[in-house]
Short mmCIF file of C-alpha atoms in Angstrom, two decimals:
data_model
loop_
_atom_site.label_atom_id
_atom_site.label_comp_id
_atom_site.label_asym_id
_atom_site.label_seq_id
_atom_site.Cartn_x
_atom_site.Cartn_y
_atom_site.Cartn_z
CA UNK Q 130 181.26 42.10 -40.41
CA UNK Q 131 179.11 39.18 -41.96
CA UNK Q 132 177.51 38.83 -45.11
CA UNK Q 133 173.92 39.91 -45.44
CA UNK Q 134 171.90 37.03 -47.04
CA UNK Q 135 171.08 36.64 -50.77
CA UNK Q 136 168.21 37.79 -51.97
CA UNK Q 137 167.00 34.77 -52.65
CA UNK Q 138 168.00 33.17 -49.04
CA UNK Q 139 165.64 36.58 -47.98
CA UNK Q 140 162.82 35.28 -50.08
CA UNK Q 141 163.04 31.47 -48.69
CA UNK Q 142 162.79 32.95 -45.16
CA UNK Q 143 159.83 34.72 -46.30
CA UNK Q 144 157.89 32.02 -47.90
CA UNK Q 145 158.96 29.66 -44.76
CA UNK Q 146 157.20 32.43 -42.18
CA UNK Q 147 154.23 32.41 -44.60
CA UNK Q 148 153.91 28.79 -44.59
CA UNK Q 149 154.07 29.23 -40.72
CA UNK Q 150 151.56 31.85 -40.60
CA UNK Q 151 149.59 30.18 -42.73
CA UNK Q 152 149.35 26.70 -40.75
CA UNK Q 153 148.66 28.69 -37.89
CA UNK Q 154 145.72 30.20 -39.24
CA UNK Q 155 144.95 26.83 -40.39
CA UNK Q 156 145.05 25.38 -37.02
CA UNK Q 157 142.86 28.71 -35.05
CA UNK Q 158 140.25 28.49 -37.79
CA UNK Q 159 139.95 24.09 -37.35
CA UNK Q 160 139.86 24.89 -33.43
CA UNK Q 161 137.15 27.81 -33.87
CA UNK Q 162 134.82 25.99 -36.31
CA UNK Q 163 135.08 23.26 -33.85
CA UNK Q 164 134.14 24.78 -31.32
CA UNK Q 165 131.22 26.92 -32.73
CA UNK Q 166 129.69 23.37 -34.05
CA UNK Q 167 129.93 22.16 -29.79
CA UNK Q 168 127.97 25.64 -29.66
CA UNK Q 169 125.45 24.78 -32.46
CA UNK Q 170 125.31 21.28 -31.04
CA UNK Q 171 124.30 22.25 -27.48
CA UNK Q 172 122.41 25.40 -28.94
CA UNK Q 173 118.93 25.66 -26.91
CA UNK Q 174 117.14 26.29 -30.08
CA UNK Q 175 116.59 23.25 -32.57
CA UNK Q 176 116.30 24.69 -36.61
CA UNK Q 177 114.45 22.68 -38.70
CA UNK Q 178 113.63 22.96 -42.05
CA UNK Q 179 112.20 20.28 -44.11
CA UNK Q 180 109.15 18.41 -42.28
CA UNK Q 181 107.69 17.58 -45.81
CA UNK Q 182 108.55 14.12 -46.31
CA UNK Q 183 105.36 11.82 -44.47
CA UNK Q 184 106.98 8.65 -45.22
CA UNK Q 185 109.82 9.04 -43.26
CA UNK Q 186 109.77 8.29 -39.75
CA UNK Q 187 109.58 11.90 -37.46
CA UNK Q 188 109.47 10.75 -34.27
CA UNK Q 189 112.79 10.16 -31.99
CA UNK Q 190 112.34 8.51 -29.34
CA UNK Q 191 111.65 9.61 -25.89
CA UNK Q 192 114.89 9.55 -23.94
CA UNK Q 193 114.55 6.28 -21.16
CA UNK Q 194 115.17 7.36 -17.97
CA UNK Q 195 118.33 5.62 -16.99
CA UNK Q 196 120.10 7.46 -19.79
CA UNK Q 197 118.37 10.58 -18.83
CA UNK Q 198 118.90 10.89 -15.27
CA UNK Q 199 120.59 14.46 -15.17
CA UNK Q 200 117.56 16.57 -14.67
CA UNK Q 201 115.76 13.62 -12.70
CA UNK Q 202 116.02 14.24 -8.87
CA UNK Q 203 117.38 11.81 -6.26
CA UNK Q 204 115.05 11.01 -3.59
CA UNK Q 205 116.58 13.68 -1.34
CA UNK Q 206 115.33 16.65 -3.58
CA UNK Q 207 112.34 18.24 -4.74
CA UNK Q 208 110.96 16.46 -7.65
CA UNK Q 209 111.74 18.08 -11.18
CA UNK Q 210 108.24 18.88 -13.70
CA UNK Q 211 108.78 18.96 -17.56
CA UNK Q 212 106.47 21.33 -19.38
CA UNK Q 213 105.69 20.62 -22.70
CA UNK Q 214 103.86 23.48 -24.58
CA UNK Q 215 103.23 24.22 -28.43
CA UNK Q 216 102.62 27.89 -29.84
CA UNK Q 217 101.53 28.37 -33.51
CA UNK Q 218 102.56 32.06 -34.14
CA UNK Q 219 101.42 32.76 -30.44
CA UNK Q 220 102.08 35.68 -28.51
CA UNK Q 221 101.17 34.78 -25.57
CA UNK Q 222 104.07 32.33 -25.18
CA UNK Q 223 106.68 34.36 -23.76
CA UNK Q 224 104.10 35.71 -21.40
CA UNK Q 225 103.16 31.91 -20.82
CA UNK Q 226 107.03 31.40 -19.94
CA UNK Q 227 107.42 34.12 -17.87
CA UNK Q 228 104.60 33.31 -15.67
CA UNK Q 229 105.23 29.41 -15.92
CA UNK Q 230 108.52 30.70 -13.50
CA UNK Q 231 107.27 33.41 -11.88
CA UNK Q 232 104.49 31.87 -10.25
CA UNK Q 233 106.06 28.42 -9.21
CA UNK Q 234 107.09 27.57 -5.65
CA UNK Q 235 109.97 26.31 -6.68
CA UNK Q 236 110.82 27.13 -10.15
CA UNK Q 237 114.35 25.71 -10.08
CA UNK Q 238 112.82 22.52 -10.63
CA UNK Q 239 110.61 23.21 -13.77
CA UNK Q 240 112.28 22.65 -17.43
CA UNK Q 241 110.16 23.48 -20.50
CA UNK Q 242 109.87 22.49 -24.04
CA UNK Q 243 108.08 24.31 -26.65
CA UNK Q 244 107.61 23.59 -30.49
CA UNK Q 245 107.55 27.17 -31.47
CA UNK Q 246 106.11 27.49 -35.28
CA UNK Q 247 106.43 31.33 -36.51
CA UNK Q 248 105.81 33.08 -39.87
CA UNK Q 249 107.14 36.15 -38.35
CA UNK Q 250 111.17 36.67 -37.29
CA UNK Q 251 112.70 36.42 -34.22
CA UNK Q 252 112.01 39.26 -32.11
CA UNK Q 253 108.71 39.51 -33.08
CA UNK Q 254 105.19 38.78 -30.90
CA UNK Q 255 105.24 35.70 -32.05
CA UNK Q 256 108.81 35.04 -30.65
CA UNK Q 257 109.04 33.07 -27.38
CA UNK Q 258 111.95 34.98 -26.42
CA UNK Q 259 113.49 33.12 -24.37
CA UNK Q 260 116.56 35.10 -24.14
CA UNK Q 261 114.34 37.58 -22.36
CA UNK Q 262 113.57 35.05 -19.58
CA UNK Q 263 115.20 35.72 -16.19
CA UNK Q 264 118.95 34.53 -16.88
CA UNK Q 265 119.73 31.73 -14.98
CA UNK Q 266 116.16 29.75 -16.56
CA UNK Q 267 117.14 30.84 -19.41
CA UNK Q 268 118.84 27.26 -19.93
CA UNK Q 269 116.00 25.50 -18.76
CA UNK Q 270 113.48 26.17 -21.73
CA UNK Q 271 114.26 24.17 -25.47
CA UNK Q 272 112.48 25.41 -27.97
CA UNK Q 273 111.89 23.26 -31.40
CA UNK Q 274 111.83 26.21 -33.85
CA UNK Q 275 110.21 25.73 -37.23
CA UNK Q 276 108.50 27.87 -39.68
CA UNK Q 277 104.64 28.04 -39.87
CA UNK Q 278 104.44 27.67 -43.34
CA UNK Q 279 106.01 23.93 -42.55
CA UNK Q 280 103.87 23.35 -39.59
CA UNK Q 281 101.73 19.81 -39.55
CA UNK Q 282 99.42 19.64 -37.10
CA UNK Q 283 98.94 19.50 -33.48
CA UNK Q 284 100.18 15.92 -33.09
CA UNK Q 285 103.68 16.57 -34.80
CA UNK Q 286 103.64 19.77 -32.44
CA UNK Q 287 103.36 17.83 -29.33
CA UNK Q 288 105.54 15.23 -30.43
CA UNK Q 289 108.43 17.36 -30.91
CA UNK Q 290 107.86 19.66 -28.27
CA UNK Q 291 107.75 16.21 -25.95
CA UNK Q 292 111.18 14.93 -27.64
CA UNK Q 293 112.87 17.94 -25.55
CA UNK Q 294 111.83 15.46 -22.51
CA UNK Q 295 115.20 14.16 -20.53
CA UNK Q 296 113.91 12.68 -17.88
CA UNK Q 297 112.09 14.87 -15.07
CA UNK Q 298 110.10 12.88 -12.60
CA UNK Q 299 106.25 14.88 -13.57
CA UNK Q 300 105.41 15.96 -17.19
CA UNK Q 301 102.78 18.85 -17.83
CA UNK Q 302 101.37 19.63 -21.40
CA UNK Q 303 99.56 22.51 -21.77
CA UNK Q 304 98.78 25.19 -24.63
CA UNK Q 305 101.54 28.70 -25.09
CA UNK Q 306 98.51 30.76 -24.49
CA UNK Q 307 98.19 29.75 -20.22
CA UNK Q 308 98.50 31.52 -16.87
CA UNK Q 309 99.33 29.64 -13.45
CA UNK Q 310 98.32 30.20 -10.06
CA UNK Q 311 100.67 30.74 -7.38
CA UNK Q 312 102.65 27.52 -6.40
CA UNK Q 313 101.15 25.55 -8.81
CA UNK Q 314 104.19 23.46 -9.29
CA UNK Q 315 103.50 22.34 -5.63
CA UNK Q 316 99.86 21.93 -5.63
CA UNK Q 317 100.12 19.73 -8.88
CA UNK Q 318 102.18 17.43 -7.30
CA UNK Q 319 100.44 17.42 -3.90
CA UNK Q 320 97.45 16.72 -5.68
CA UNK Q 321 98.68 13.94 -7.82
CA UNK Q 322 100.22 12.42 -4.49
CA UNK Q 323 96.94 12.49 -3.34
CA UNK Q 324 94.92 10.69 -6.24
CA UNK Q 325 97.64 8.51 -6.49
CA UNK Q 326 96.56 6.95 -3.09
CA UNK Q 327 93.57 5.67 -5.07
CA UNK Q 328 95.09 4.98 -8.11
CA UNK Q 329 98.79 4.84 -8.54
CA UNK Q 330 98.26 4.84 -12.28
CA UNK Q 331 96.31 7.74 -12.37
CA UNK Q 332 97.28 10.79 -14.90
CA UNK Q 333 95.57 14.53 -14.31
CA UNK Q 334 93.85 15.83 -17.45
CA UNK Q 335 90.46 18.29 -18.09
CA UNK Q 336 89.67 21.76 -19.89
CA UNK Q 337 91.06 24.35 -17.97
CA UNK Q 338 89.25 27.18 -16.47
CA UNK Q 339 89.48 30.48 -18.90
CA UNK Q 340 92.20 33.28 -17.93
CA UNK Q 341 89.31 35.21 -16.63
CA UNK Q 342 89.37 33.47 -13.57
CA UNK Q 343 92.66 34.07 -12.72
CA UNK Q 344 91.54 37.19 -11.22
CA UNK Q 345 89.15 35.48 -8.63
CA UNK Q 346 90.04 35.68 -4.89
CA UNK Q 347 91.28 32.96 -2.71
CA UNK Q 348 88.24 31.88 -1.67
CA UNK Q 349 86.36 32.01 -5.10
CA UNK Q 350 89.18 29.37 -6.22
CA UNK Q 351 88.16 27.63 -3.21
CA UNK Q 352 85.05 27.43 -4.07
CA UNK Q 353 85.38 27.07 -7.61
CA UNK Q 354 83.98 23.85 -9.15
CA UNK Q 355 86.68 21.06 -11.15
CA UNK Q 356 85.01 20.44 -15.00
CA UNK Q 357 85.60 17.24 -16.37
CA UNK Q 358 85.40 15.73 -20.44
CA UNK Q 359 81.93 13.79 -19.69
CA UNK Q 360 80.96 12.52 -23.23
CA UNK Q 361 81.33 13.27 -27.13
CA UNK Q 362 79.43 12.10 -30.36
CA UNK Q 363 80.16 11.38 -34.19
CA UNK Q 364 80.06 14.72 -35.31
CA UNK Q 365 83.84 15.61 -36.02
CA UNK Q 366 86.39 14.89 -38.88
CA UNK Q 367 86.50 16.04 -42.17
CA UNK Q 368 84.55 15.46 -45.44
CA UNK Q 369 81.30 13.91 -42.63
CA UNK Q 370 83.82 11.30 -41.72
CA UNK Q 371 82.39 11.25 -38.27
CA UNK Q 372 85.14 11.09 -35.77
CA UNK Q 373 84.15 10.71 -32.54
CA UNK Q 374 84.69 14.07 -30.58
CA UNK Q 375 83.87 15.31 -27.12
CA UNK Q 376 80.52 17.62 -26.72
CA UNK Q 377 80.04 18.18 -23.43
CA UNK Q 378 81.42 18.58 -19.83
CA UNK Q 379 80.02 18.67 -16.27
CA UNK Q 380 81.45 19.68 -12.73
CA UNK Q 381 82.98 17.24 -10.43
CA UNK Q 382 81.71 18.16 -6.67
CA UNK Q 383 83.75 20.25 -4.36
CA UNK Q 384 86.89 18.54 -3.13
CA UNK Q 385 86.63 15.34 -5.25
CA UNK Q 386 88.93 14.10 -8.19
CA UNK Q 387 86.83 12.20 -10.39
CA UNK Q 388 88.22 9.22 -13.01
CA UNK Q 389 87.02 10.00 -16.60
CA UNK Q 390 87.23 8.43 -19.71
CA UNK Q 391 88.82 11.60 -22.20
CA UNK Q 392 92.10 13.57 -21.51
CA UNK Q 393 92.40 16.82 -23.12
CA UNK Q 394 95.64 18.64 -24.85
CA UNK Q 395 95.22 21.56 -23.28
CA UNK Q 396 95.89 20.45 -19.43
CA UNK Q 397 98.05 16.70 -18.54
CA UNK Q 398 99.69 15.81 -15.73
CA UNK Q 399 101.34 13.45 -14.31
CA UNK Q 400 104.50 11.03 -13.80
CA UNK Q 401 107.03 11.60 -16.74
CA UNK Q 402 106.43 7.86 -17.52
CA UNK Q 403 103.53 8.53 -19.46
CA UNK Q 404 105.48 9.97 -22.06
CA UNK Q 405 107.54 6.75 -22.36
CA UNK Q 406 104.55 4.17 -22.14
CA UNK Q 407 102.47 6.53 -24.60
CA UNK Q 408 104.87 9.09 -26.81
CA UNK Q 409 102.83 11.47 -28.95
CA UNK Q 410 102.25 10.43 -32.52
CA UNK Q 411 103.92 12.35 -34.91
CA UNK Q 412 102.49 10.44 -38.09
CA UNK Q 413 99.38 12.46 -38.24
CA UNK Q 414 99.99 15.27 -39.90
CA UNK Q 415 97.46 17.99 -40.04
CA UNK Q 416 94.71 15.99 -37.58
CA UNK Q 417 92.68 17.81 -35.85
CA UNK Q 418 89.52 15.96 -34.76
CA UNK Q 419 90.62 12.76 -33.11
CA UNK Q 420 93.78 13.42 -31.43
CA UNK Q 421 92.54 13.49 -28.27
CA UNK Q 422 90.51 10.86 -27.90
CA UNK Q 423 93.24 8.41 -29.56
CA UNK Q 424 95.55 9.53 -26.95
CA UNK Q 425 92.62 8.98 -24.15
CA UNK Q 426 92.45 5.69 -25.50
CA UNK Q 427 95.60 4.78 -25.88
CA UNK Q 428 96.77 6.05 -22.47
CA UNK Q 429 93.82 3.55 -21.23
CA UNK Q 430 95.45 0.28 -23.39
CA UNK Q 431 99.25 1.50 -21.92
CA UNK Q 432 97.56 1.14 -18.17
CA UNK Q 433 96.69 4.69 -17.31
CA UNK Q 434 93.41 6.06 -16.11
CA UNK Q 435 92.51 9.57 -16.46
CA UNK Q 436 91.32 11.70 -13.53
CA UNK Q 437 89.83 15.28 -13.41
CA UNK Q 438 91.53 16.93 -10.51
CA UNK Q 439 90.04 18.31 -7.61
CA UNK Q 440 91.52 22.27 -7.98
CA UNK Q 441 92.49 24.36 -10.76
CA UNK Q 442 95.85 26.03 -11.18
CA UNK Q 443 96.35 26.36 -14.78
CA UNK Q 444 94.81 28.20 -17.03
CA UNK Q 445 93.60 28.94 -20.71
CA UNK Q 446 93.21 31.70 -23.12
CA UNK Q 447 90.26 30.77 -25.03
CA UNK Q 448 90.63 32.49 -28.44
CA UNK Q 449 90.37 31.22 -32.03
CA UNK Q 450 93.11 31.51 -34.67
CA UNK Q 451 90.01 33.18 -36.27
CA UNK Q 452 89.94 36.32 -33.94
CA UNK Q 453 93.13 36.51 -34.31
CA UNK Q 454 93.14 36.56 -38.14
CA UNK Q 455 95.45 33.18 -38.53
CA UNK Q 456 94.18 30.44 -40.91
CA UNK Q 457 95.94 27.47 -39.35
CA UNK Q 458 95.39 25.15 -42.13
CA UNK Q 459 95.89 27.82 -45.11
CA UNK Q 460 99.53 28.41 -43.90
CA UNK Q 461 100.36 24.66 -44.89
CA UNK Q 462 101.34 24.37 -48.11
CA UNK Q 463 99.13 27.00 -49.85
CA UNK Q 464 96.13 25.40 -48.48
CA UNK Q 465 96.88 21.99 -49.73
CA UNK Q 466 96.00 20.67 -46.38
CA UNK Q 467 93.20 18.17 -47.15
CA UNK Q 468 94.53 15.50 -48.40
CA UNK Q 469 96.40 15.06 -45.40
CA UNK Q 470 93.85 15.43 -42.44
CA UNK Q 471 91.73 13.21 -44.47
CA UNK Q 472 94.38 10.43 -44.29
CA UNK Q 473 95.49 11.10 -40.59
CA UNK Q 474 91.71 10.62 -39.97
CA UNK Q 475 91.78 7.58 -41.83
CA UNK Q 476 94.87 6.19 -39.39
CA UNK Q 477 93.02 7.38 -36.49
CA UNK Q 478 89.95 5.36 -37.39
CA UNK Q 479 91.60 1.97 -37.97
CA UNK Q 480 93.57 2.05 -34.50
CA UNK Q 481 90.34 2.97 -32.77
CA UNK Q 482 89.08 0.12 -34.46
CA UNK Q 483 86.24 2.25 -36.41
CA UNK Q 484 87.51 0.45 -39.76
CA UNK Q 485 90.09 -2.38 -40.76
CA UNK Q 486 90.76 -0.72 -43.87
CA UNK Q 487 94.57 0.46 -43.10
CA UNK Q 488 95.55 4.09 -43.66
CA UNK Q 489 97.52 4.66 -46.95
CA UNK Q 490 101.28 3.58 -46.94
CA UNK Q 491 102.76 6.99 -46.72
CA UNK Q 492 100.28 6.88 -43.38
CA UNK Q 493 101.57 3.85 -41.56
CA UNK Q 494 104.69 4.74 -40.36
CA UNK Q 495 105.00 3.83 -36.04
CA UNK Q 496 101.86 2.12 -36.15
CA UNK Q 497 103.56 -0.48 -34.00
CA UNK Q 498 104.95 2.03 -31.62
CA UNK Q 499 101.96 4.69 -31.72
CA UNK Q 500 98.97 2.63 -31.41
CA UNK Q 501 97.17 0.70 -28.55
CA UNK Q 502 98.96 -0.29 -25.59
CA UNK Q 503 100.13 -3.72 -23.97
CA UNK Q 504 98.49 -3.63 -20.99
CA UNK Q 505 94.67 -3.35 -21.64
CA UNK Q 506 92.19 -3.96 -24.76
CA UNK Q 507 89.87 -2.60 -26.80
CA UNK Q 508 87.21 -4.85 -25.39
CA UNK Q 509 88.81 -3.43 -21.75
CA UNK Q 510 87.86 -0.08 -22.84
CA UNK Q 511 84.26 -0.70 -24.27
CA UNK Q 512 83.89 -2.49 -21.33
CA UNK Q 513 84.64 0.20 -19.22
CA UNK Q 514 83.97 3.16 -21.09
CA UNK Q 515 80.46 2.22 -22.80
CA UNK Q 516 82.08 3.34 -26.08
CA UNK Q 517 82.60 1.41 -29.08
CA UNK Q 518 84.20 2.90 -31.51
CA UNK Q 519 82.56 0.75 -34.21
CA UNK Q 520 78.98 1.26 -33.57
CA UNK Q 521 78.58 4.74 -33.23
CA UNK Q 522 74.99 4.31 -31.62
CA UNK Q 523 77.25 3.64 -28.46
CA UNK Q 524 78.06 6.45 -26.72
CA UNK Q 525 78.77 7.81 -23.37
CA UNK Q 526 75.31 9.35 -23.10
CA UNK Q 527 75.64 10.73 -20.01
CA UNK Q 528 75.49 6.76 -17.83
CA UNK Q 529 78.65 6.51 -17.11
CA UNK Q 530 80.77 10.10 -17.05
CA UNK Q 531 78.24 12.56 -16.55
CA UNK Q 532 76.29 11.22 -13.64
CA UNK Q 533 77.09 12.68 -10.06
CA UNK Q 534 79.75 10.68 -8.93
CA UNK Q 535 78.47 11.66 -5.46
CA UNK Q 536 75.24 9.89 -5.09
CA UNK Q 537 75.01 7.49 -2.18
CA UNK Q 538 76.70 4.79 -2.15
CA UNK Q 539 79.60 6.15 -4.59
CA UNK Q 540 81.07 4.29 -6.94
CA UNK Q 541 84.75 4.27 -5.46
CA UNK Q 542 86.08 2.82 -8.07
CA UNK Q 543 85.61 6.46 -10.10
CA UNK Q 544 85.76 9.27 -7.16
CA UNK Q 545 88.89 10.08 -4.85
CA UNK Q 546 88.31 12.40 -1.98
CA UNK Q 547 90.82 15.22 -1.23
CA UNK Q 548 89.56 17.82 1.22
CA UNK Q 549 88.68 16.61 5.06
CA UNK Q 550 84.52 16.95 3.89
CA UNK Q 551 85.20 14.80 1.05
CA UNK Q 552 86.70 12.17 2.94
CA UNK Q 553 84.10 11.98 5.61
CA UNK Q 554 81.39 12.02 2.48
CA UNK Q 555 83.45 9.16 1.50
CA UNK Q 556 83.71 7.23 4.38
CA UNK Q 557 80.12 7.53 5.05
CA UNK Q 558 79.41 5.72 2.19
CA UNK Q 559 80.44 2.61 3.12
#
């Protein structure tokens, strides 16, 4: 029989299975933390945290489309749309979501990205809830989640809900608080197919029709008449800085797109290009009068003309953060939001040209990649337009946007006939 070990040989093999055990642990808990950062790194929802720093750049850059071409479709299949949507402790946007799928043609194609900016916790109205989505588009929406009390504005909103971009062949920007009409995916692009037989640079933009008039029939919708942005006036900005800001709208005749000077936020369409050639500015923190009209006019400079579109299918919950009891501005900072709209006006103003008195420093960050475009001038767009921006007695005034577009002979350099009566209209005028 052979001699049981020492007691201290027993304690040696002891510590030695420890040291074992303990490596072994060592190497599960390396392998799991690894793995739950590849979780956190592909993780649909983006945290962020600390947007208060204005002199650093915010903007990434949008993704170019040789480097993005995963989502992007080969000729052989149906063209892909990226959404791009903000909600500012909205709860209409998981209804917004849900219908964004629900109603499309082909929703297998449509990706969405949403800068989601809550003051109440997930789970709440105000939560997208995407997790609540049909499963398998579940993947297909990436929200930028941030809290409201950090929130800066509708241009930093759009910017980073337009960074979630990668590469779809048609971008669409609307507002978390819109409905869709059946096969709207469809129609949008057979109707940008269309206009873009008159102009290949064309890009779809005007106020949507109110949620109201979802509920119209068939032939109502038919019937129903396209608005377009028609003209604007000094009148916006803060502290009487009069930014120029649209006033008015008319409605384009039955079966026409018509080419307009003024895109609004709350309805874009067209090729995912755009958002390369003219990526939203996020160096504007708390704008609010001004954004739109900078983009209209930088979308002009970058090459791009802006059309009303013939038929509605998207559309727009008209309420104010006031009915609902939200003080956009007072969220920010304890109120301390002045100071900064005043400057972001101040930026707007010199790229427009209204002043060549730069925006302060902490304002001037991508002024070289967020102003005008390449492609066209200023003295294009007063030219065009009517409007310059430094003499405020010029104005739209109704001559060139408001008129009826449809008054023999046309002017077919602004009008693009879609339905069979248009065309004939059209070609009758010579």
């Amino acid at each position: 029989m052979g001699r049981l070990p020492s007691f201290k040989a027993q304690r040696r093999a002891r510590q030695r299975r420890c040291v074992l055990l303990f490596l072994a642990a060592a190497v599960v808990v390396t392998f799991l933390a690894y793995e739950r950062d590849e979780v956190v790194r592909d993780a649909e929802i983006i945290l962020h945290h600390n947007l208060t720093n204005h002199t650093a750049a915010r903007s990434a850059p949008v993704k170019d489309k040789a480097a993005a071409a995963t989502v992007a479709s080969p000729k052989d299949k149906d063209p892909t749309i990226f959404v791009s949507a903000i909600a500012y402790r909205e709860p209409e946007c998981h209804p917004t979501l849900k219908d964004m799928f629900a109603k499309a043609a082909l929703p297998d194609r449509v990706y969405a990205g949403v800068c989601q900016q809550n003051f109440l916790p997930a789970g709440s109205k105000e939560d997208c809830a995407v997790n609540q989505l049909p499963e398998k588009y579940q993947s297909h929406v990436k929200i930028f989640a941030m809290n409201s009390t950090e929130a800066e504005g509708i241009p930093l909103a759009r910017a980073r809900a337009s960074q979630q971009y990668d590469g779809q062949d048609y971008w669409l920007q609307i507002d978390a608080h819109s409905r869709f009409d059946d096969g709207w995916d469809q129609r949008l692009i057979d109707e940008y197919k269309r206009i873009s037989e008159c102009d290949p640079k064309a890009m779809l933009s005007t106020y949507p029709p109110a949620i109201s008039m979802l509920s119209a029939s068939a032939n109502e919708k038919r019937n129903m008449a396209s608005p377009r942005i028609c003209n604007g006036s000094y009148t916006g900005g803060p502290n009487n800085m009069h930014m120029f800001r649209y006033v008015s709208e008319v409605y384009s005749p039955k079966g026409f797109a018509v080419r307009t000077g003024f895109a609004s936020g709350g309805f874009m369409f067209g090729p995912g290009q755009i958002l390369r050639d003219v990526p939203h500015d996020p160096n504007m923190p708390m704008l609010f009068d001004g954004d739109e009209v900078l983009f209209s006019v930088r979308l002009f400079t970058a090459g791009w003309n802006v059309w009303a579109p013939s038929e509605q299918v998207v559309y727009h919950r008209y309420v104010s953060y006031g009915e609902r009891n939200i003080n956009v501005f007072a969220d920010r900072q304890n109120g301390q939001w002045l100071p900064h709209q005043v400057n972001s006006t101040k930026r707007v103003m010199y790229v427009l040209g209204m002043t060549d008195e730069l925006p302060p420093e902490d304002y001037r960050a991508g002024l070289d990649t967020h102003g005008l475009g390449k492609v066209r001038s200023m003295d294009d767009w007063v030219q065009w337009s009517g409007i310059d921006f430094k003499d405020p007695s010029h104005v739209a005034a109704g001559d060139k946007f408001c008129r009826d577009v449809t008054d023999l002979p046309m002017d077919k350099s602004r009008v693009c006939p879609i339905s069979s009566e248009a065309k004939a209209k059209f070609a009758q005028s010579g």
